[in-house]
PDB file of C-alpha atoms and ligand atoms in Angstrom:
ATOM      1  CA  MET Y1402    -106.206  78.727 134.711  1.00 79.00           C
ATOM      2  CA  THR Y1403    -106.690  75.484 132.117  1.00 85.00           C
ATOM      3  CA  ILE Y1404    -103.878  74.275 130.392  1.00 97.00           C
ATOM      4  CA  ASP Y1405    -104.834  73.059 127.082  1.00 97.00           C
ATOM      5  CA  ARG Y1406    -101.474  72.658 125.368  1.00 98.00           C
ATOM      6  CA  ILE Y1407     -97.759  71.608 127.272  1.00 98.00           C
ATOM      7  CA  LEU Y1408     -94.163  71.933 126.238  1.00 98.00           C
ATOM      8  CA  VAL Y1409     -92.192  69.105 127.432  1.00 99.00           C
ATOM      9  CA  VAL Y1410     -88.767  69.070 127.577  1.00 98.00           C
ATOM     10  CA  GLY Y1411     -86.153  66.262 127.259  1.00 98.00           C
ATOM     11  CA  ALA Y1412     -88.008  63.390 125.076  1.00 98.00           C
ATOM     12  CA  GLY Y1413     -86.136  60.729 127.168  1.00 96.00           C
ATOM     13  CA  GLN Y1414     -87.814  57.411 129.375  1.00 93.00           C
ATOM     14  CA  MET Y1415     -89.811  59.905 131.413  1.00 96.00           C
ATOM     15  CA  GLY Y1416     -90.174  62.923 128.798  1.00 98.00           C
ATOM     16  CA  SER Y1417     -91.765  60.644 126.541  1.00 98.00           C
ATOM     17  CA  GLY Y1418     -94.313  58.796 128.647  1.00 98.00           C
ATOM     18  CA  ILE Y1419     -95.609  62.128 130.206  1.00 98.00           C
ATOM     19  CA  ALA Y1420     -96.041  63.704 126.499  1.00 98.00           C
ATOM     20  CA  GLN Y1421     -98.034  60.645 126.001  1.00 98.00           C
ATOM     21  CA  VAL Y1422    -100.066  60.689 129.363  1.00 98.00           C
ATOM     22  CA  ALA Y1423    -100.858  64.363 128.245  1.00 98.00           C
ATOM     23  CA  ALA Y1424    -101.769  63.495 125.057  1.00 98.00           C
ATOM     24  CA  GLN Y1425    -104.437  61.099 125.795  1.00 98.00           C
ATOM     25  CA  THR Y1426    -105.659  63.736 128.232  1.00 98.00           C
ATOM     26  CA  GLY Y1427    -106.605  65.673 124.519  1.00 98.00           C
ATOM     27  CA  LEU Y1428    -103.603  68.339 125.224  1.00 98.00           C
ATOM     28  CA  THR Y1429    -101.911  69.469 122.083  1.00 98.00           C
ATOM     29  CA  VAL Y1430     -97.616  68.760 123.435  1.00 98.00           C
ATOM     30  CA  TRP Y1431     -94.729  70.216 121.676  1.00 98.00           C
ATOM     31  CA  LEU Y1432     -92.190  67.771 122.874  1.00 98.00           C
ATOM     32  CA  GLN Y1433     -88.543  68.821 122.359  1.00 98.00           C
ATOM     33  CA  ASP Y1434     -84.610  67.218 122.823  1.00 98.00           C
ATOM     34  CA  VAL Y1435     -81.527  68.410 121.821  1.00 98.00           C
ATOM     35  CA  ALA Y1436     -81.063  66.219 118.747  1.00 98.00           C
ATOM     36  CA  GLU Y1437     -83.364  65.203 115.872  1.00 98.00           C
ATOM     37  CA  GLU Y1438     -82.656  61.078 116.798  1.00 98.00           C
ATOM     38  CA  TYR Y1439     -83.530  61.911 120.496  1.00 98.00           C
ATOM     39  CA  VAL Y1440     -87.042  63.725 119.886  1.00 98.00           C
ATOM     40  CA  GLN Y1441     -87.830  61.090 117.208  1.00 98.00           C
ATOM     41  CA  ARG Y1442     -86.536  57.898 119.405  1.00 97.00           C
ATOM     42  CA  GLY Y1443     -88.986  59.694 122.601  1.00 98.00           C
ATOM     43  CA  LEU Y1444     -92.004  59.521 119.790  1.00 98.00           C
ATOM     44  CA  ALA Y1445     -91.107  55.644 118.619  1.00 98.00           C
ATOM     45  CA  ARG Y1446     -91.413  54.799 122.229  1.00 97.00           C
ATOM     46  CA  ILE Y1447     -94.932  56.605 122.268  1.00 98.00           C
ATOM     47  CA  ARG Y1448     -95.683  55.228 119.508  1.00 98.00           C
ATOM     48  CA  ASP Y1449     -95.099  51.565 120.055  1.00 98.00           C
ATOM     49  CA  ASN Y1450     -96.932  52.002 123.597  1.00 97.00           C
ATOM     50  CA  LEU Y1451     -99.667  52.647 122.304  1.00 98.00           C
ATOM     51  CA  ASP Y1452     -99.720  50.396 119.074  1.00 98.00           C
ATOM     52  CA  ARG Y1453     -99.830  47.823 122.253  1.00 97.00           C
ATOM     53  CA  GLN Y1454    -102.454  49.338 123.306  1.00 97.00           C
ATOM     54  CA  VAL Y1455    -104.168  48.625 120.104  1.00 98.00           C
ATOM     55  CA  GLU Y1456    -103.043  45.158 119.666  1.00 97.00           C
ATOM     56  CA  LYS Y1457    -104.811  45.028 122.987  1.00 97.00           C
ATOM     57  CA  GLY Y1458    -107.780  45.965 121.687  1.00 97.00           C
ATOM     58  CA  ARG Y1459    -108.005  48.520 124.453  1.00 96.00           C
ATOM     59  CA  MET Y1460    -107.456  51.423 122.102  1.00 96.00           C
ATOM     60  CA  SER Y1461    -109.290  52.177 118.189  1.00 97.00           C
ATOM     61  CA  ALA Y1462    -106.776  52.936 115.697  1.00 97.00           C
ATOM     62  CA  ASP Y1463    -108.137  55.954 114.824  1.00 98.00           C
ATOM     63  CA  GLU Y1464    -107.859  57.051 118.999  1.00 97.00           C
ATOM     64  CA  ARG Y1465    -103.915  56.102 118.455  1.00 98.00           C
ATOM     65  CA  ASP Y1466    -103.501  58.068 115.272  1.00 98.00           C
ATOM     66  CA  SER Y1467    -105.247  61.697 117.189  1.00 98.00           C
ATOM     67  CA  ILE Y1468    -103.191  61.181 120.239  1.00 98.00           C
ATOM     68  CA  LEU Y1469     -99.531  60.915 117.905  1.00 98.00           C
ATOM     69  CA  GLY Y1470    -101.511  63.620 116.050  1.00 98.00           C
ATOM     70  CA  ARG Y1471    -101.007  65.770 119.299  1.00 98.00           C
ATOM     71  CA  ILE Y1472     -97.634  65.233 119.815  1.00 98.00           C
ATOM     72  CA  ARG Y1473     -95.595  68.242 118.281  1.00 98.00           C
ATOM     73  CA  PRO Y1474     -92.098  66.693 117.799  1.00 98.00           C
ATOM     74  CA  ILE Y1475     -89.161  70.057 117.618  1.00 98.00           C
ATOM     75  CA  THR Y1476     -85.534  70.797 118.992  1.00 98.00           C
ATOM     76  CA  ARG Y1477     -85.822  74.570 119.079  1.00 98.00           C
ATOM     77  CA  LEU Y1478     -87.293  75.478 122.775  1.00 98.00           C
ATOM     78  CA  GLU Y1479     -88.737  78.819 121.040  1.00 98.00           C
ATOM     79  CA  ASP Y1480     -91.007  76.351 118.598  1.00 98.00           C
ATOM     80  CA  GLY Y1481     -93.095  75.114 121.479  1.00 98.00           C
ATOM     81  CA  ARG Y1482     -92.858  78.784 123.801  1.00 98.00           C
ATOM     82  CA  ASP Y1483     -96.376  79.209 123.702  1.00 98.00           C
ATOM     83  CA  VAL Y1484     -97.694  77.441 126.756  1.00 98.00           C
ATOM     84  CA  PRO Y1485     -99.326  77.974 129.904  1.00 98.00           C
ATOM     85  CA  LEU Y1486     -97.230  75.078 131.115  1.00 98.00           C
ATOM     86  CA  VAL Y1487     -93.608  73.593 130.902  1.00 98.00           C
ATOM     87  CA  ILE Y1488     -92.676  70.571 132.250  1.00 99.00           C
ATOM     88  CA  GLU Y1489     -89.002  69.716 132.163  1.00 98.00           C
ATOM     89  CA  ALA Y1490     -87.708  65.804 132.167  1.00 98.00           C
ATOM     90  CA  VAL Y1491     -84.272  65.985 131.211  1.00 98.00           C
ATOM     91  CA  THR Y1492     -81.394  64.330 132.503  1.00 91.00           C
ATOM     92  CA  GLU Y1493     -81.118  64.751 136.730  1.00 87.00           C
ATOM     93  CA  ASN Y1494     -78.454  67.713 136.737  1.00 91.00           C
ATOM     94  CA  LEU Y1495     -78.810  71.053 138.327  1.00 93.00           C
ATOM     95  CA  ALA Y1496     -76.846  73.218 136.561  1.00 97.00           C
ATOM     96  CA  VAL Y1497     -78.929  71.735 133.188  1.00 98.00           C
ATOM     97  CA  LYS Y1498     -81.862  72.321 134.896  1.00 98.00           C
ATOM     98  CA  LYS Y1499     -81.111  75.741 135.842  1.00 98.00           C
ATOM     99  CA  GLU Y1500     -80.105  77.235 132.440  1.00 98.00           C
ATOM    100  CA  ILE Y1501     -82.711  75.447 130.630  1.00 98.00           C
ATOM    101  CA  PHE Y1502     -85.400  77.047 133.109  1.00 98.00           C
ATOM    102  CA  LYS Y1503     -83.348  80.714 132.755  1.00 98.00           C
ATOM    103  CA  ILE Y1504     -83.965  80.361 128.683  1.00 98.00           C
ATOM    104  CA  LEU Y1505     -87.554  79.254 129.144  1.00 98.00           C
ATOM    105  CA  ASP Y1506     -87.850  82.142 131.685  1.00 98.00           C
ATOM    106  CA  ARG Y1507     -87.064  84.755 129.223  1.00 98.00           C
ATOM    107  CA  LEU Y1508     -88.814  83.090 125.812  1.00 98.00           C
ATOM    108  CA  CYS Y1509     -91.899  81.922 127.700  1.00 98.00           C
ATOM    109  CA  PRO Y1510     -95.286  84.149 128.553  1.00 98.00           C
ATOM    110  CA  PRO Y1511     -95.095  85.220 131.496  1.00 98.00           C
ATOM    111  CA  GLU Y1512     -98.384  83.557 132.897  1.00 98.00           C
ATOM    112  CA  THR Y1513     -96.507  80.758 132.283  1.00 98.00           C
ATOM    113  CA  ILE Y1514     -95.449  77.919 134.345  1.00 98.00           C
ATOM    114  CA  LEU Y1515     -92.724  76.034 135.082  1.00 98.00           C
ATOM    115  CA  ALA Y1516     -92.588  72.594 136.270  1.00 98.00           C
ATOM    116  CA  SER Y1517     -89.883  70.180 136.886  1.00 98.00           C
ATOM    117  CA  ASN Y1518     -90.106  66.409 136.846  1.00 98.00           C
ATOM    118  CA  THR Y1519     -86.601  66.194 139.015  1.00 96.00           C
ATOM    119  CA  SER Y1520     -87.063  62.746 141.522  1.00 90.00           C
ATOM    120  CA  SER Y1521     -84.959  65.162 143.451  1.00 88.00           C
ATOM    121  CA  LEU Y1522     -83.045  68.577 142.923  1.00 92.00           C
ATOM    122  CA  PRO Y1523     -83.822  71.411 144.877  1.00 96.00           C
ATOM    123  CA  ILE Y1524     -87.316  73.064 143.140  1.00 98.00           C
ATOM    124  CA  THR Y1525     -86.639  76.545 145.496  1.00 98.00           C
ATOM    125  CA  GLU Y1526     -83.036  76.681 143.641  1.00 98.00           C
ATOM    126  CA  MET Y1527     -84.388  76.434 139.942  1.00 98.00           C
ATOM    127  CA  ALA Y1528     -87.149  78.971 141.166  1.00 98.00           C
ATOM    128  CA  ALA Y1529     -83.962  81.544 142.106  1.00 98.00           C
ATOM    129  CA  ALA Y1530     -82.805  81.004 138.518  1.00 98.00           C
ATOM    130  CA  THR Y1531     -85.844  82.647 136.985  1.00 98.00           C
ATOM    131  CA  ASN Y1532     -87.511  85.973 137.591  1.00 98.00           C
ATOM    132  CA  ARG Y1533     -91.089  84.490 137.973  1.00 98.00           C
ATOM    133  CA  PRO Y1534     -90.148  81.636 141.373  1.00 98.00           C
ATOM    134  CA  GLY Y1535     -93.902  82.081 142.836  1.00 98.00           C
ATOM    135  CA  GLN Y1536     -94.872  80.146 139.266  1.00 98.00           C
ATOM    136  CA  MET Y1537     -92.155  77.119 139.571  1.00 98.00           C
ATOM    137  CA  ILE Y1538     -92.946  73.634 140.867  1.00 98.00           C
ATOM    138  CA  GLY Y1539     -92.101  70.091 141.120  1.00 98.00           C
ATOM    139  CA  MET Y1540     -94.600  67.764 139.264  1.00 98.00           C
ATOM    140  CA  HIS Y1541     -92.628  64.017 139.673  1.00 98.00           C
ATOM    141  CA  PHE Y1542     -94.132  61.762 137.937  1.00 98.00           C
ATOM    142  CA  MET Y1543     -93.320  57.801 138.460  1.00 96.00           C
ATOM    143  CA  ASN Y1544     -91.797  55.421 135.570  1.00 91.00           C
ATOM    144  CA  PRO Y1545     -93.114  54.544 133.439  1.00 95.00           C
ATOM    145  CA  VAL Y1546     -95.234  57.554 133.431  1.00 98.00           C
ATOM    146  CA  PRO Y1547     -99.078  55.704 131.651  1.00 97.00           C
ATOM    147  CA  VAL Y1548     -99.087  52.782 134.374  1.00 96.00           C
ATOM    148  CA  MET Y1549     -98.061  54.610 137.508  1.00 97.00           C
ATOM    149  CA  LYS Y1550    -100.495  56.185 139.138  1.00 98.00           C
ATOM    150  CA  LEU Y1551     -98.837  58.786 141.467  1.00 98.00           C
ATOM    151  CA  VAL Y1552     -97.676  62.207 140.835  1.00 98.00           C
ATOM    152  CA  GLU Y1553     -95.399  64.514 143.840  1.00 98.00           C
ATOM    153  CA  ILE Y1554     -96.448  67.675 143.501  1.00 98.00           C
ATOM    154  CA  ILE Y1555     -93.260  69.566 145.395  1.00 98.00           C
ATOM    155  CA  ARG Y1556     -94.354  73.261 146.691  1.00 98.00           C
ATOM    156  CA  GLY Y1557     -90.915  75.600 146.435  1.00 97.00           C
ATOM    157  CA  LEU Y1558     -90.565  77.629 148.988  1.00 98.00           C
ATOM    158  CA  ALA Y1559     -92.183  80.707 146.875  1.00 98.00           C
ATOM    159  CA  THR Y1560     -95.049  78.423 144.702  1.00 98.00           C
ATOM    160  CA  ARG Y1561     -97.960  80.113 144.632  1.00 98.00           C
ATOM    161  CA  ASP Y1562    -101.268  78.529 145.963  1.00 98.00           C
ATOM    162  CA  ASP Y1563    -103.123  78.937 142.258  1.00 98.00           C
ATOM    163  CA  VAL Y1564    -100.187  77.620 140.650  1.00 98.00           C
ATOM    164  CA  PHE Y1565    -100.432  74.444 143.232  1.00 98.00           C
ATOM    165  CA  GLN Y1566    -103.949  74.122 142.444  1.00 98.00           C
ATOM    166  CA  THR Y1567    -103.410  74.114 138.731  1.00 98.00           C
ATOM    167  CA  VAL Y1568    -100.755  71.617 138.082  1.00 98.00           C
ATOM    168  CA  GLU Y1569    -102.957  69.692 140.948  1.00 98.00           C
ATOM    169  CA  GLU Y1570    -105.627  69.708 138.565  1.00 98.00           C
ATOM    170  CA  LEU Y1571    -104.175  68.742 135.597  1.00 98.00           C
ATOM    171  CA  ALA Y1572    -102.444  66.017 137.536  1.00 98.00           C
ATOM    172  CA  LYS Y1573    -106.184  65.009 138.286  1.00 98.00           C
ATOM    173  CA  ARG Y1574    -107.256  64.980 134.261  1.00 98.00           C
ATOM    174  CA  MET Y1575    -104.271  63.166 133.666  1.00 98.00           C
ATOM    175  CA  GLY Y1576    -105.796  60.129 135.692  1.00 98.00           C
ATOM    176  CA  LYS Y1577    -103.048  60.810 138.139  1.00 98.00           C
ATOM    177  CA  VAL Y1578    -103.117  60.871 141.936  1.00 98.00           C
ATOM    178  CA  PRO Y1579    -101.192  64.010 143.134  1.00 98.00           C
ATOM    179  CA  VAL Y1580    -100.093  64.153 146.810  1.00 98.00           C
ATOM    180  CA  GLU Y1581     -98.321  67.466 147.949  1.00 98.00           C
ATOM    181  CA  VAL Y1582     -94.795  67.532 149.327  1.00 98.00           C
ATOM    182  CA  ARG Y1583     -92.652  70.107 150.391  1.00 97.00           C
ATOM    183  CA  ASP Y1584     -89.577  70.607 148.875  1.00 97.00           C
ATOM    184  CA  PHE Y1585     -86.521  68.855 150.689  1.00 96.00           C
ATOM    185  CA  PRO Y1586     -83.921  66.217 148.964  1.00 94.00           C
ATOM    186  CA  GLY Y1587     -85.337  63.402 147.576  1.00 94.00           C
ATOM    187  CA  PHE Y1588     -88.915  64.664 148.525  1.00 96.00           C
ATOM    188  CA  VAL Y1589     -90.659  61.487 150.018  1.00 97.00           C
ATOM    189  CA  SER Y1590     -90.398  58.925 147.494  1.00 95.00           C
ATOM    190  CA  ASN Y1591     -86.950  58.911 146.665  1.00 96.00           C
ATOM    191  CA  ARG Y1592     -85.728  59.794 150.184  1.00 97.00           C
ATOM    192  CA  VAL Y1593     -87.528  55.926 151.319  1.00 97.00           C
ATOM    193  CA  LEU Y1594     -86.623  54.079 148.256  1.00 97.00           C
ATOM    194  CA  LEU Y1595     -83.032  55.371 147.266  1.00 98.00           C
ATOM    195  CA  PRO Y1596     -81.790  54.168 150.976  1.00 98.00           C
ATOM    196  CA  MET Y1597     -83.490  50.550 150.206  1.00 98.00           C
ATOM    197  CA  ILE Y1598     -81.614  50.360 146.937  1.00 98.00           C
ATOM    198  CA  ASN Y1599     -78.411  51.417 148.202  1.00 98.00           C
ATOM    199  CA  GLU Y1600     -78.707  48.984 151.097  1.00 98.00           C
ATOM    200  CA  ALA Y1601     -79.574  46.040 148.206  1.00 98.00           C
ATOM    201  CA  VAL Y1602     -76.224  47.666 145.688  1.00 98.00           C
ATOM    202  CA  TYR Y1603     -74.109  47.034 149.547  1.00 98.00           C
ATOM    203  CA  CYS Y1604     -75.549  43.668 149.888  1.00 98.00           C
ATOM    204  CA  VAL Y1605     -73.940  42.749 146.321  1.00 98.00           C
ATOM    205  CA  TYR Y1606     -70.651  45.090 147.032  1.00 98.00           C
ATOM    206  CA  GLU Y1607     -69.784  43.151 150.093  1.00 98.00           C
ATOM    207  CA  GLY Y1608     -70.462  39.290 148.931  1.00 98.00           C
ATOM    208  CA  VAL Y1609     -73.318  39.056 151.299  1.00 98.00           C
ATOM    209  CA  ALA Y1610     -75.488  37.789 148.352  1.00 98.00           C
ATOM    210  CA  THR Y1611     -76.014  37.689 144.526  1.00 98.00           C
ATOM    211  CA  PRO Y1612     -78.366  40.470 142.725  1.00 98.00           C
ATOM    212  CA  GLU Y1613     -81.100  37.627 142.249  1.00 98.00           C
ATOM    213  CA  ALA Y1614     -80.969  36.250 145.669  1.00 98.00           C
ATOM    214  CA  VAL Y1615     -81.376  40.189 147.067  1.00 98.00           C
ATOM    215  CA  ASP Y1616     -84.265  40.743 144.659  1.00 98.00           C
ATOM    216  CA  THR Y1617     -86.280  37.489 145.155  1.00 98.00           C
ATOM    217  CA  VAL Y1618     -85.830  38.295 149.083  1.00 98.00           C
ATOM    218  CA  MET Y1619     -87.248  41.677 148.691  1.00 98.00           C
ATOM    219  CA  LYS Y1620     -90.282  40.128 146.411  1.00 98.00           C
ATOM    220  CA  LEU Y1621     -90.900  37.027 148.356  1.00 98.00           C
ATOM    221  CA  GLY Y1622     -90.157  38.029 152.057  1.00 98.00           C
ATOM    222  CA  MET Y1623     -91.633  41.578 151.739  1.00 98.00           C
ATOM    223  CA  ASN Y1624     -94.051  41.439 148.682  1.00 98.00           C
ATOM    224  CA  HIS Y1625     -92.494  44.080 146.780  1.00 97.00           C
ATOM    225  CA  PRO Y1626     -93.429  43.278 143.058  1.00 96.00           C
ATOM    226  CA  MET Y1627     -90.045  44.197 141.951  1.00 97.00           C
ATOM    227  CA  GLY Y1628     -86.276  43.731 143.925  1.00 98.00           C
ATOM    228  CA  PRO Y1629     -84.609  46.497 144.956  1.00 98.00           C
ATOM    229  CA  LEU Y1630     -81.752  45.985 141.608  1.00 98.00           C
ATOM    230  CA  GLN Y1631     -84.290  45.188 138.585  1.00 98.00           C
ATOM    231  CA  LEU Y1632     -85.688  48.391 139.899  1.00 97.00           C
ATOM    232  CA  ALA Y1633     -82.357  50.075 140.098  1.00 98.00           C
ATOM    233  CA  ASP Y1634     -81.894  48.965 136.387  1.00 98.00           C
ATOM    234  CA  PHE Y1635     -85.305  49.877 135.189  1.00 95.00           C
ATOM    235  CA  ILE Y1636     -84.388  53.797 136.816  1.00 93.00           C
ATOM    236  CA  GLY Y1637     -81.800  53.601 135.543  1.00 95.00           C
ATOM    237  CA  LEU Y1638     -78.052  53.500 138.013  1.00 97.00           C
ATOM    238  CA  ASP Y1639     -76.791  56.809 136.952  1.00 95.00           C
ATOM    239  CA  THR Y1640     -80.123  58.311 137.603  1.00 92.00           C
ATOM    240  CA  CYS Y1641     -80.024  56.343 141.226  1.00 96.00           C
ATOM    241  CA  LEU Y1642     -76.783  57.523 141.685  1.00 97.00           C
ATOM    242  CA  ALA Y1643     -77.569  61.429 141.576  1.00 93.00           C
ATOM    243  CA  ILE Y1644     -80.531  60.565 143.584  1.00 94.00           C
ATOM    244  CA  LEU Y1645     -77.744  59.555 146.057  1.00 97.00           C
ATOM    245  CA  GLU Y1646     -75.977  62.281 145.721  1.00 95.00           C
ATOM    246  CA  VAL Y1647     -78.547  64.805 146.116  1.00 93.00           C
ATOM    247  CA  LEU Y1648     -79.412  63.193 149.465  1.00 96.00           C
ATOM    248  CA  TYR Y1649     -75.892  62.868 151.183  1.00 97.00           C
ATOM    249  CA  GLU Y1650     -74.643  66.192 149.913  1.00 95.00           C
ATOM    250  CA  GLY Y1651     -78.696  68.023 151.002  1.00 94.00           C
ATOM    251  CA  PHE Y1652     -78.641  66.497 154.131  1.00 96.00           C
ATOM    252  CA  GLY Y1653     -74.958  65.589 154.944  1.00 97.00           C
ATOM    253  CA  ASP Y1654     -75.632  62.398 156.693  1.00 97.00           C
ATOM    254  CA  PRO Y1655     -73.164  59.370 155.754  1.00 97.00           C
ATOM    255  CA  LYS Y1656     -76.334  57.063 155.877  1.00 96.00           C
ATOM    256  CA  TYR Y1657     -76.909  58.103 152.447  1.00 97.00           C
ATOM    257  CA  ARG Y1658     -73.279  57.386 150.791  1.00 98.00           C
ATOM    258  CA  PRO Y1659     -73.668  56.393 147.312  1.00 98.00           C
ATOM    259  CA  CYS Y1660     -72.065  52.402 147.390  1.00 98.00           C
ATOM    260  CA  PRO Y1661     -68.805  52.087 145.344  1.00 98.00           C
ATOM    261  CA  LEU Y1662     -70.361  49.541 143.264  1.00 98.00           C
ATOM    262  CA  LEU Y1663     -72.759  51.828 141.800  1.00 98.00           C
ATOM    263  CA  ARG Y1664     -70.625  54.353 141.109  1.00 98.00           C
ATOM    264  CA  GLN Y1665     -68.469  51.919 139.232  1.00 98.00           C
ATOM    265  CA  TYR Y1666     -71.251  50.576 137.409  1.00 98.00           C
ATOM    266  CA  VAL Y1667     -71.906  53.960 136.129  1.00 98.00           C
ATOM    267  CA  GLN Y1668     -68.390  54.497 135.145  1.00 98.00           C
ATOM    268  CA  ALA Y1669     -68.458  51.455 133.272  1.00 98.00           C
ATOM    269  CA  GLY Y1670     -71.462  52.562 131.114  1.00 98.00           C
ATOM    270  CA  TRP Y1671     -73.767  50.190 133.059  1.00 98.00           C
ATOM    271  CA  LEU Y1672     -75.951  52.182 133.139  1.00 97.00           C
ATOM    272  CA  GLY Y1673     -79.544  49.257 133.280  1.00 97.00           C
ATOM    273  CA  ARG Y1674     -81.885  48.446 131.574  1.00 95.00           C
ATOM    274  CA  LYS Y1675     -81.570  51.261 128.713  1.00 91.00           C
ATOM    275  CA  SER Y1676     -77.785  50.997 128.259  1.00 95.00           C
ATOM    276  CA  GLY Y1677     -78.338  46.997 128.031  1.00 96.00           C
ATOM    277  CA  ARG Y1678     -76.427  46.178 131.390  1.00 97.00           C
ATOM    278  CA  GLY Y1679     -76.691  46.875 134.894  1.00 98.00           C
ATOM    279  CA  PHE Y1680     -76.878  44.464 137.972  1.00 98.00           C
ATOM    280  CA  TYR Y1681     -78.689  42.115 135.164  1.00 98.00           C
ATOM    281  CA  ARG Y1682     -78.701  41.794 131.433  1.00 97.00           C
ATOM    282  CA  TYR Y1683     -80.786  43.481 128.869  1.00 96.00           C
ATOM    283  CA  ASP Y1684     -78.384  42.596 125.622  1.00 84.00           C
ATOM    284  CA  GLY Y1685     -80.494  39.341 124.584  1.00 73.00           C
TER     285      GLY Y1685
HETATM  286  P1  LIG T2294     -83.303  59.767 130.241  1.00 59.83           P
HETATM  287  O1  LIG T2294     -82.033  59.736 129.608  1.00 59.83           O
HETATM  288  O2  LIG T2294     -84.178  58.983 129.564  1.00 59.83           O
HETATM  289  O3  LIG T2294     -83.709  61.300 129.073  1.00 59.83           O
HETATM  290  C1  LIG T2294     -83.016  62.364 129.721  1.00 59.83           C
HETATM  291  C2  LIG T2294     -83.543  63.516 128.162  1.00 59.83           C
HETATM  292  O4  LIG T2294     -83.059  64.665 127.918  1.00 59.83           O
HETATM  293  C3  LIG T2294     -82.231  62.884 127.003  1.00 59.83           C
HETATM  294  O5  LIG T2294     -83.312  62.111 125.814  1.00 59.83           O
HETATM  295  C4  LIG T2294     -81.672  64.151 126.865  1.00 59.83           C
HETATM  296  O6  LIG T2294     -81.313  63.983 125.215  1.00 59.83           O
HETATM  297  C5  LIG T2294     -82.495  65.244 126.806  1.00 59.83           C
HETATM  298  N1  LIG T2294     -81.647  66.363 127.553  1.00 59.83           N
HETATM  299  C6  LIG T2294     -80.737  66.142 127.731  1.00 59.83           C
HETATM  300  N2  LIG T2294     -80.297  68.062 128.368  1.00 59.83           N
HETATM  301  C7  LIG T2294     -81.063  68.436 127.508  1.00 59.83           C
HETATM  302  C8  LIG T2294     -81.170  69.483 127.199  1.00 59.83           C
HETATM  303  N3  LIG T2294     -80.125  70.762 127.530  1.00 59.83           N
HETATM  304  N4  LIG T2294     -82.617  70.128 126.294  1.00 59.83           N
HETATM  305  C9  LIG T2294     -82.593  69.363 126.114  1.00 59.83           C
HETATM  306  N5  LIG T2294     -83.013  67.715 126.523  1.00 59.83           N
HETATM  307  C10 LIG T2294     -81.842  67.822 127.113  1.00 59.83           C
HETATM  308  O7  LIG T2294     -83.657  59.998 131.337  1.00 59.83           O
HETATM  309  P2  LIG T2294     -84.960  59.791 132.313  1.00 59.83           P
HETATM  310  O8  LIG T2294     -85.213  58.560 132.948  1.00 59.83           O
HETATM  311  O9  LIG T2294     -86.372  60.713 131.209  1.00 59.83           O
HETATM  312  O10 LIG T2294     -84.837  60.987 133.348  1.00 59.83           O
HETATM  313  C11 LIG T2294     -85.505  62.205 133.418  1.00 59.83           C
HETATM  314  C12 LIG T2294     -85.769  63.396 134.518  1.00 59.83           C
HETATM  315  O11 LIG T2294     -87.057  62.420 134.924  1.00 59.83           O
HETATM  316  C13 LIG T2294     -84.331  63.637 135.415  1.00 59.83           C
HETATM  317  O12 LIG T2294     -84.943  64.147 136.298  1.00 59.83           O
HETATM  318  C14 LIG T2294     -85.120  62.130 136.382  1.00 59.83           C
HETATM  319  O13 LIG T2294     -84.088  62.327 137.871  1.00 59.83           O
HETATM  320  C15 LIG T2294     -86.637  62.413 136.519  1.00 59.83           C
HETATM  321  N6  LIG T2294     -87.416  60.691 137.256  1.00 59.83           N
HETATM  322  C16 LIG T2294     -87.040  59.788 136.510  1.00 59.83           C
HETATM  323  C17 LIG T2294     -87.543  58.620 136.911  1.00 59.83           C
HETATM  324  C18 LIG T2294     -86.784  57.066 136.493  1.00 59.83           C
HETATM  325  O14 LIG T2294     -87.551  56.336 136.831  1.00 59.83           O
HETATM  326  N7  LIG T2294     -86.000  57.035 135.187  1.00 59.83           N
HETATM  327  C19 LIG T2294     -88.472  58.849 137.567  1.00 59.83           C
HETATM  328  C20 LIG T2294     -89.004  59.968 138.045  1.00 59.83           C
HETATM  329  C21 LIG T2294     -88.452  61.297 137.603  1.00 59.83           C
END
């Protein structure tokens, strides 16, 4: 099956990035969120990204306009139902995602593939909420989507081989490098990354060092392009906490216990870059 159009559910950081890259690949994209203002915010983010490409001379204004013309903003899932592939990118919450897949299973044609951009949640459990577990798959893009090359493609227990191949082929067309991963908590990327971020938060919590010091050690000492706390702010501290909870519960291993300071920042609404404050301040 060749994918020529997709529905992206959730127009946040990731959903808007996925929609942009898909439209740049020539696909028609329906971009859905629960309220008009959220869809418009996602579209504005895409427009800003493309405008920057035009300013740098990497894209013509005509190209930008035709990419934007391929993105259809919607608030009702029904309006984007007739597609061969849906990519869900809503908040990292299993109950919310399962409910969305249940609705999509009812709305979409029988052959439609359902993909989740989840960072850590079980694809197999989302699949069980539908009547098409063989057509459920994980398509885990990295942030920012237009820049990062990797897509982890996660096979649920029942994912069909032809579905895997279709999604793998699309990831390549989108200019990405797909890597096959099996469905266990955190997959590979976040199972390795989040314990490092959590340990960095513990260093601040225990007064070992300031956030700036922790990040400088990792940048200059380990050659990381971004320190772990700067990266956590970029990912979103709520998303980081949610992933750690999945690792902690999924493996039942105390080594994944989220740092109380991370929990407290999330309670305070200090979610990182997207809320203006996390381990660093972004409010000017
Ligand atoms: P975000 O908070 O920026 O965006 C989430 C969007 O989902 C919001 O616009 C919200 O209004 C929308 N939403 C919530 N419930 C919805 C519903 N029922 N129907 C439609 N839209 C709904 O979050 P994000 O960073 O874009 O993350 C989205 C997903 O991508 C999560 O599963 C996350 O784990 C995953 N992810 C995030 C990153 C990252 O670095 N932020 C990287 C890879 C994967």
